[in-house]
Coordinates of C-alpha atoms in Angstrom, one line a residue:
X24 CA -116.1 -18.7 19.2
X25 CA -119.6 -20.6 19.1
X26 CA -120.4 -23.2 21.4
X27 CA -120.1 -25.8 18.6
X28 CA -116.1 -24.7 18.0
X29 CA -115.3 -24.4 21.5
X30 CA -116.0 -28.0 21.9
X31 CA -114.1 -29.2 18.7
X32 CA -111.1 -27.4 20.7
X33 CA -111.7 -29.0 23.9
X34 CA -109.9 -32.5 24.7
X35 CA -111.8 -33.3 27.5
X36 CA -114.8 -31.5 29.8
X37 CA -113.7 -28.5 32.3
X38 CA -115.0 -29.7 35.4
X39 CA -114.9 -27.5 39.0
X40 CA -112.2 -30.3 40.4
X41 CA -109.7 -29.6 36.8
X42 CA -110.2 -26.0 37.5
X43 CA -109.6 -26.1 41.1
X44 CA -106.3 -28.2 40.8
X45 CA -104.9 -25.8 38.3
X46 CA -106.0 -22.9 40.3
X47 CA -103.4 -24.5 42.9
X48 CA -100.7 -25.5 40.4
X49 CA -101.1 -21.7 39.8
X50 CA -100.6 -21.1 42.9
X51 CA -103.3 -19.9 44.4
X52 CA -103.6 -21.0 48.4
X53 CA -106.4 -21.6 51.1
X54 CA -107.3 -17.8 52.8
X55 CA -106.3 -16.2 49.6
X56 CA -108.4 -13.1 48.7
X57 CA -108.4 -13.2 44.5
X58 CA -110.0 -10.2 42.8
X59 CA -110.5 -11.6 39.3
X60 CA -110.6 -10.7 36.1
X61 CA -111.8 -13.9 33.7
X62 CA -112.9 -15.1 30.5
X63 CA -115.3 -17.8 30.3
X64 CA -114.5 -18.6 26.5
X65 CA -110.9 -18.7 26.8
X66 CA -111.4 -21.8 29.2
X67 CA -112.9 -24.1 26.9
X68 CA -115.9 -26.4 27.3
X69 CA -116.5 -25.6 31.1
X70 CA -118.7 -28.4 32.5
X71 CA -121.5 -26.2 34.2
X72 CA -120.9 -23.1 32.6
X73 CA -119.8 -20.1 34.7
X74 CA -121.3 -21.7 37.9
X75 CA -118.7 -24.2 37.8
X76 CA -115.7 -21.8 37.6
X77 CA -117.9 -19.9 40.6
X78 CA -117.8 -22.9 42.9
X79 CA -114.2 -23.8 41.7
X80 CA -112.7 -20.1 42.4
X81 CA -114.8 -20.8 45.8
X82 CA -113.1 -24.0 46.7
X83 CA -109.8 -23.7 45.7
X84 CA -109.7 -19.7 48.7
X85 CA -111.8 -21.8 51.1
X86 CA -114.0 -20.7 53.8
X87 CA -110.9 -18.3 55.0
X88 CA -110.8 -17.3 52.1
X89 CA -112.2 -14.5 49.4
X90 CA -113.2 -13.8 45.9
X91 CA -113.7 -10.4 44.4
X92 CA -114.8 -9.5 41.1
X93 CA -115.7 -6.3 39.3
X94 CA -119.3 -5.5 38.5
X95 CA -119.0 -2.5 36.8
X96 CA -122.5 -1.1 35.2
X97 CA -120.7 1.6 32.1
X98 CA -123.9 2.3 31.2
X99 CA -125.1 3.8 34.5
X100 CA -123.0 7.2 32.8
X101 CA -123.7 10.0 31.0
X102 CA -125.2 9.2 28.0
X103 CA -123.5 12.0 25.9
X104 CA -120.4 9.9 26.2
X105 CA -122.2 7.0 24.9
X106 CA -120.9 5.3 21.6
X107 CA -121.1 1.8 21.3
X108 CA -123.7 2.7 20.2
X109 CA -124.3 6.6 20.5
X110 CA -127.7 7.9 21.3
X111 CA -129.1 10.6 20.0
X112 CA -128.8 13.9 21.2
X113 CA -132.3 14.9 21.2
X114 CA -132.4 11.8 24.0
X115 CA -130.6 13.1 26.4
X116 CA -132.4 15.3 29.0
X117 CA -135.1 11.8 28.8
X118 CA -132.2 9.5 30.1
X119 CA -131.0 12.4 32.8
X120 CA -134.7 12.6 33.8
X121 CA -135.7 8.6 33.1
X122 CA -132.5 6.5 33.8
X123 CA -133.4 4.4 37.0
X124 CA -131.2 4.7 39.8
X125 CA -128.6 2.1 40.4
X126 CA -129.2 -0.9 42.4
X127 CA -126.8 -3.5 44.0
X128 CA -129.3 -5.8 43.8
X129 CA -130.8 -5.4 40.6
X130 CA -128.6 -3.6 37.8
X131 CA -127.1 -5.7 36.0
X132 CA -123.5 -5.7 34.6
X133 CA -122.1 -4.4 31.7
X134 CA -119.0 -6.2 29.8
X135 CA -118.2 -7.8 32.4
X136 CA -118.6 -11.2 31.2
X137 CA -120.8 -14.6 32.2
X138 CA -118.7 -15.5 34.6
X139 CA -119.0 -11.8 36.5
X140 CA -122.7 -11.6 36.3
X141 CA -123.3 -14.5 37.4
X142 CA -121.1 -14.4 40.2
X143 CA -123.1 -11.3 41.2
X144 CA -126.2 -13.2 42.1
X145 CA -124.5 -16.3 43.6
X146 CA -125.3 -16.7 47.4
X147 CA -123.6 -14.9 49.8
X148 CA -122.4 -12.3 47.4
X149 CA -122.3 -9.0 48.2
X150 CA -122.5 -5.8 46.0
X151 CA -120.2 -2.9 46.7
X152 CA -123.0 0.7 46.3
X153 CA -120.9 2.5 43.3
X154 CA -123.7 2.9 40.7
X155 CA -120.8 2.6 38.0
X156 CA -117.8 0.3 38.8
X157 CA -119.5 -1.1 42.3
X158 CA -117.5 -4.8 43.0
X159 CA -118.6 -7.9 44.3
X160 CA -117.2 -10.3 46.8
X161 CA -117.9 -13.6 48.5
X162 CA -116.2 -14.8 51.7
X163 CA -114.7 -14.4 54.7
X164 CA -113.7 -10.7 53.7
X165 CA -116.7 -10.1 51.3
X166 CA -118.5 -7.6 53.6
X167 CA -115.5 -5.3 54.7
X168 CA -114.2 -5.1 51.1
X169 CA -117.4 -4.0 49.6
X170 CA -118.5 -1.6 52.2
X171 CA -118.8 2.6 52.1
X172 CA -117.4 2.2 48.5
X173 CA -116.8 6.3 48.1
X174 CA -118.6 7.8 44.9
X175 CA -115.4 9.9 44.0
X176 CA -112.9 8.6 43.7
X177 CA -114.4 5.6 42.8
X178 CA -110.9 3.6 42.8
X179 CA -109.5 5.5 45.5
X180 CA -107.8 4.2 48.7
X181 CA -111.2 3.8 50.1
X182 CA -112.3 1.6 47.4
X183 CA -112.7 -2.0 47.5
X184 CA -109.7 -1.7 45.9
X185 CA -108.2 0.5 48.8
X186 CA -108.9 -2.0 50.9
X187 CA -107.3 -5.1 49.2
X188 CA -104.5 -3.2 48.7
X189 CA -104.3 -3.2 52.5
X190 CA -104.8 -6.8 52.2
X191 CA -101.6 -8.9 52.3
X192 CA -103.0 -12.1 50.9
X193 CA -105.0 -10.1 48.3
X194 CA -103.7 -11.6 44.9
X195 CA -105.0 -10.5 40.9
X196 CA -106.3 -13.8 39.2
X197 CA -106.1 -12.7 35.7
X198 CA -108.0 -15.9 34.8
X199 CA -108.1 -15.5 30.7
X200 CA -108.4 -12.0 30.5
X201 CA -105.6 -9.8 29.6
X202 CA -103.7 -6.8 31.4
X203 CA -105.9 -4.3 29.8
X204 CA -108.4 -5.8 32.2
X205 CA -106.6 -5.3 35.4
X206 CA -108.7 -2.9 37.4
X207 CA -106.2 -2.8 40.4
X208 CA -104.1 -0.9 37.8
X209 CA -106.3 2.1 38.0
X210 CA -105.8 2.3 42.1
X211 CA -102.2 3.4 40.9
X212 CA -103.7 6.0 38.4
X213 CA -105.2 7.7 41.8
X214 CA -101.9 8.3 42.9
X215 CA -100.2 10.0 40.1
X216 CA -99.9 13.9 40.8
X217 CA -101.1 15.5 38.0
X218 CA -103.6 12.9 37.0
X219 CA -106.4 14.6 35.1
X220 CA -110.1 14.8 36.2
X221 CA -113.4 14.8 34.3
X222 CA -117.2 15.5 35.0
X223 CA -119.3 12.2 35.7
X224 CA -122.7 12.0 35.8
X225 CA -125.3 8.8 36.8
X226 CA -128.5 7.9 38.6
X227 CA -128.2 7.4 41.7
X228 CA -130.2 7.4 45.0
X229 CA -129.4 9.8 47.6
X230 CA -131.3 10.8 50.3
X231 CA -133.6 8.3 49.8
X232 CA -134.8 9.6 46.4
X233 CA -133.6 9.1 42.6
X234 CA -131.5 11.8 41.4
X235 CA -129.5 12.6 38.7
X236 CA -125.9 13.2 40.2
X237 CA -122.8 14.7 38.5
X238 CA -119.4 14.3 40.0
X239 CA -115.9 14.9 39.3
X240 CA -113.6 12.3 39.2
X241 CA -109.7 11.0 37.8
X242 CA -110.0 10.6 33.9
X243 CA -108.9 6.7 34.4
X244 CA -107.4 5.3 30.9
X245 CA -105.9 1.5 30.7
X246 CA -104.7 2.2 27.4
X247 CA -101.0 1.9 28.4
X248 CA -101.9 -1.6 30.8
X249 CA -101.3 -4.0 28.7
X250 CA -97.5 -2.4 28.5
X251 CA -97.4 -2.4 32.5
X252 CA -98.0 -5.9 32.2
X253 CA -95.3 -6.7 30.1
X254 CA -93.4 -4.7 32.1
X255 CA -94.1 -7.4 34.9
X256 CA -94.3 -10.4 32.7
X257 CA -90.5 -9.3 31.9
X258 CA -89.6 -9.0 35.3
X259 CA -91.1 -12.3 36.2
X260 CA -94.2 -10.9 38.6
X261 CA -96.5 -13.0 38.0
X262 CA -96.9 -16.8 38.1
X263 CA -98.1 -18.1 34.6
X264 CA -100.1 -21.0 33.9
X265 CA -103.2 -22.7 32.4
X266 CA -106.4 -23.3 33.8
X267 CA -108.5 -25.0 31.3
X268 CA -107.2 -24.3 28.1
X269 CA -107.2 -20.2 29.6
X270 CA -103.7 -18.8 29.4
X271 CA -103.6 -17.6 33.1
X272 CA -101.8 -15.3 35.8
X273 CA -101.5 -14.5 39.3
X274 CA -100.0 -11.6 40.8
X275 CA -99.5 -10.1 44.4
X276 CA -102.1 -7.1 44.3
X277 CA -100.0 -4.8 45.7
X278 CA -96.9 -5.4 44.6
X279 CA -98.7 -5.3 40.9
X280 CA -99.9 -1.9 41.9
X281 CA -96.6 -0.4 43.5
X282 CA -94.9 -1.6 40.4
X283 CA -98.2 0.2 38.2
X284 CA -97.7 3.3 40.0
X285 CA -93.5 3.2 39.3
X286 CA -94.3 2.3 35.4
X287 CA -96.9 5.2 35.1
X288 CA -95.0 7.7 36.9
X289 CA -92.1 7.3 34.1
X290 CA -93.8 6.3 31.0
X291 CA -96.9 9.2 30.9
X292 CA -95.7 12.1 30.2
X293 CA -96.5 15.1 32.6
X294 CA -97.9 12.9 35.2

């Protein structure tokens, strides 16, 4: 949806104090930690763009409070997985050689969405070190979650999200987005006993010099997430509500990933 449309469907401007108050009706409370997942688009016309919904996700935790969101750069991989779009073959052993080496600072995200990207430069955020799915968080928690974020397995228990799990006031905003978004999901996948493993490969820095690293890590799929999710939706998990015109919900972190872990441990086969 253009800009043009997304105004036709808007009754009235999105501003930071709307989405603030509905981020409360929602439920969410002063000191909460929210790791969230959003969609600027599904809010409708946001007054201030993705900054707003920054400040407004800001106000509504607090200063004892924290947000986290993921800031995952997919194409800081191995390029022979690549296709959307493929490269060619031939352009491998360039990339492997040529690809720079990951940044907190500087790479960017990847499919993240406005509202994650730009949240990634706002001040006082900090950038978890993963040169594929690193996070980012702002608050009272921001540097703790963030910090020695393990290479493999990247969403382990000491992971950012490890470490919210270990949070009792950490909560899931799923502010637009759908299940299939749910990254705390995949912190359940780690604990599945026969969860299958792949090769990785990005570039990294280590040792002070650009490299080329390969790693072996959990074959993560959120394939089946969506289904979790109605799992929970059917048991009554998570509060529902709008915020904007976004069809929102909020969800104890770790209860959402005990009840992940029970839902994957029954439904994949062999795991």
């Amino acid at each position: 949806m253009g800009e043009f449309e997304t105004i036709a469907a808007t009754r009235e401007p999105v501003t930071i104090d709307r989405i603030a108050r509905d981020l409360g009706a929602l439920g969410v409370q002063e000191g909460d930690v929210l790791l969230v997942h959003s969609s600027l688009s599904s809010m409708g016309w946001v007054c201030g763009g993705p900054r707003a919904v920054v400040m407004a996700l800001l106000k509504a935790v607090g200063a004892e409070g924290t947000i986290v969101m993921p800031a995952q750069s997919g194409d800081w991989s191995d390029p022979a997985e690549w296709n959307n779009p493929p490269v060619p073959r031939a352009w491998l052993e360039t990339i492997y050689r040529e690809m720079p080496a990951f940044d907190p600072l500087t790479t960017p995200t990847r499919g993240m969405g406005r509202i994650a990207e730009l949240f990634r430069t706002f001040p006082g955020t900090v950038r978890s070190a993963h040169p594929q799915v690193s996070f980012c968080a702002n608050g009272k928690h921001a540097a703790a979650i963030v910090a020695e974020h393990p290479l493999t397995p990247q969403f382990g228990e000491d992971s950012p999200l490890g470490k919210l799990y270990r949070l009792p006031e950490a909560k899931v905003l799923l502010l637009g987005a759908g299940y299939h978004a749910c990254t705390a999901f995949h912190l359940a996948e780690t604990r599945l006993d026969r969860m299958p493993a792949k090769r990785m490969g990005t570039a990294m820095t280590e040792a002070g010099a650009r490299t080329w690293k390969w790693f072996d890590d959990f074959a993560y799929d959120s394939e089946d997430f969506p289904l979790v999710g109605a799992e929970l939706d059917a048991r009554g998990m998570p509060s529902r509500g709008a915020v904007g015109s976004a069809d929102c919900r909020l969800l104890g972190l770790k209860a959402g990933v005990d009840a992940a872990e029970a839902w994957l441990r029954e439904n994949r086969p062999g795991l």
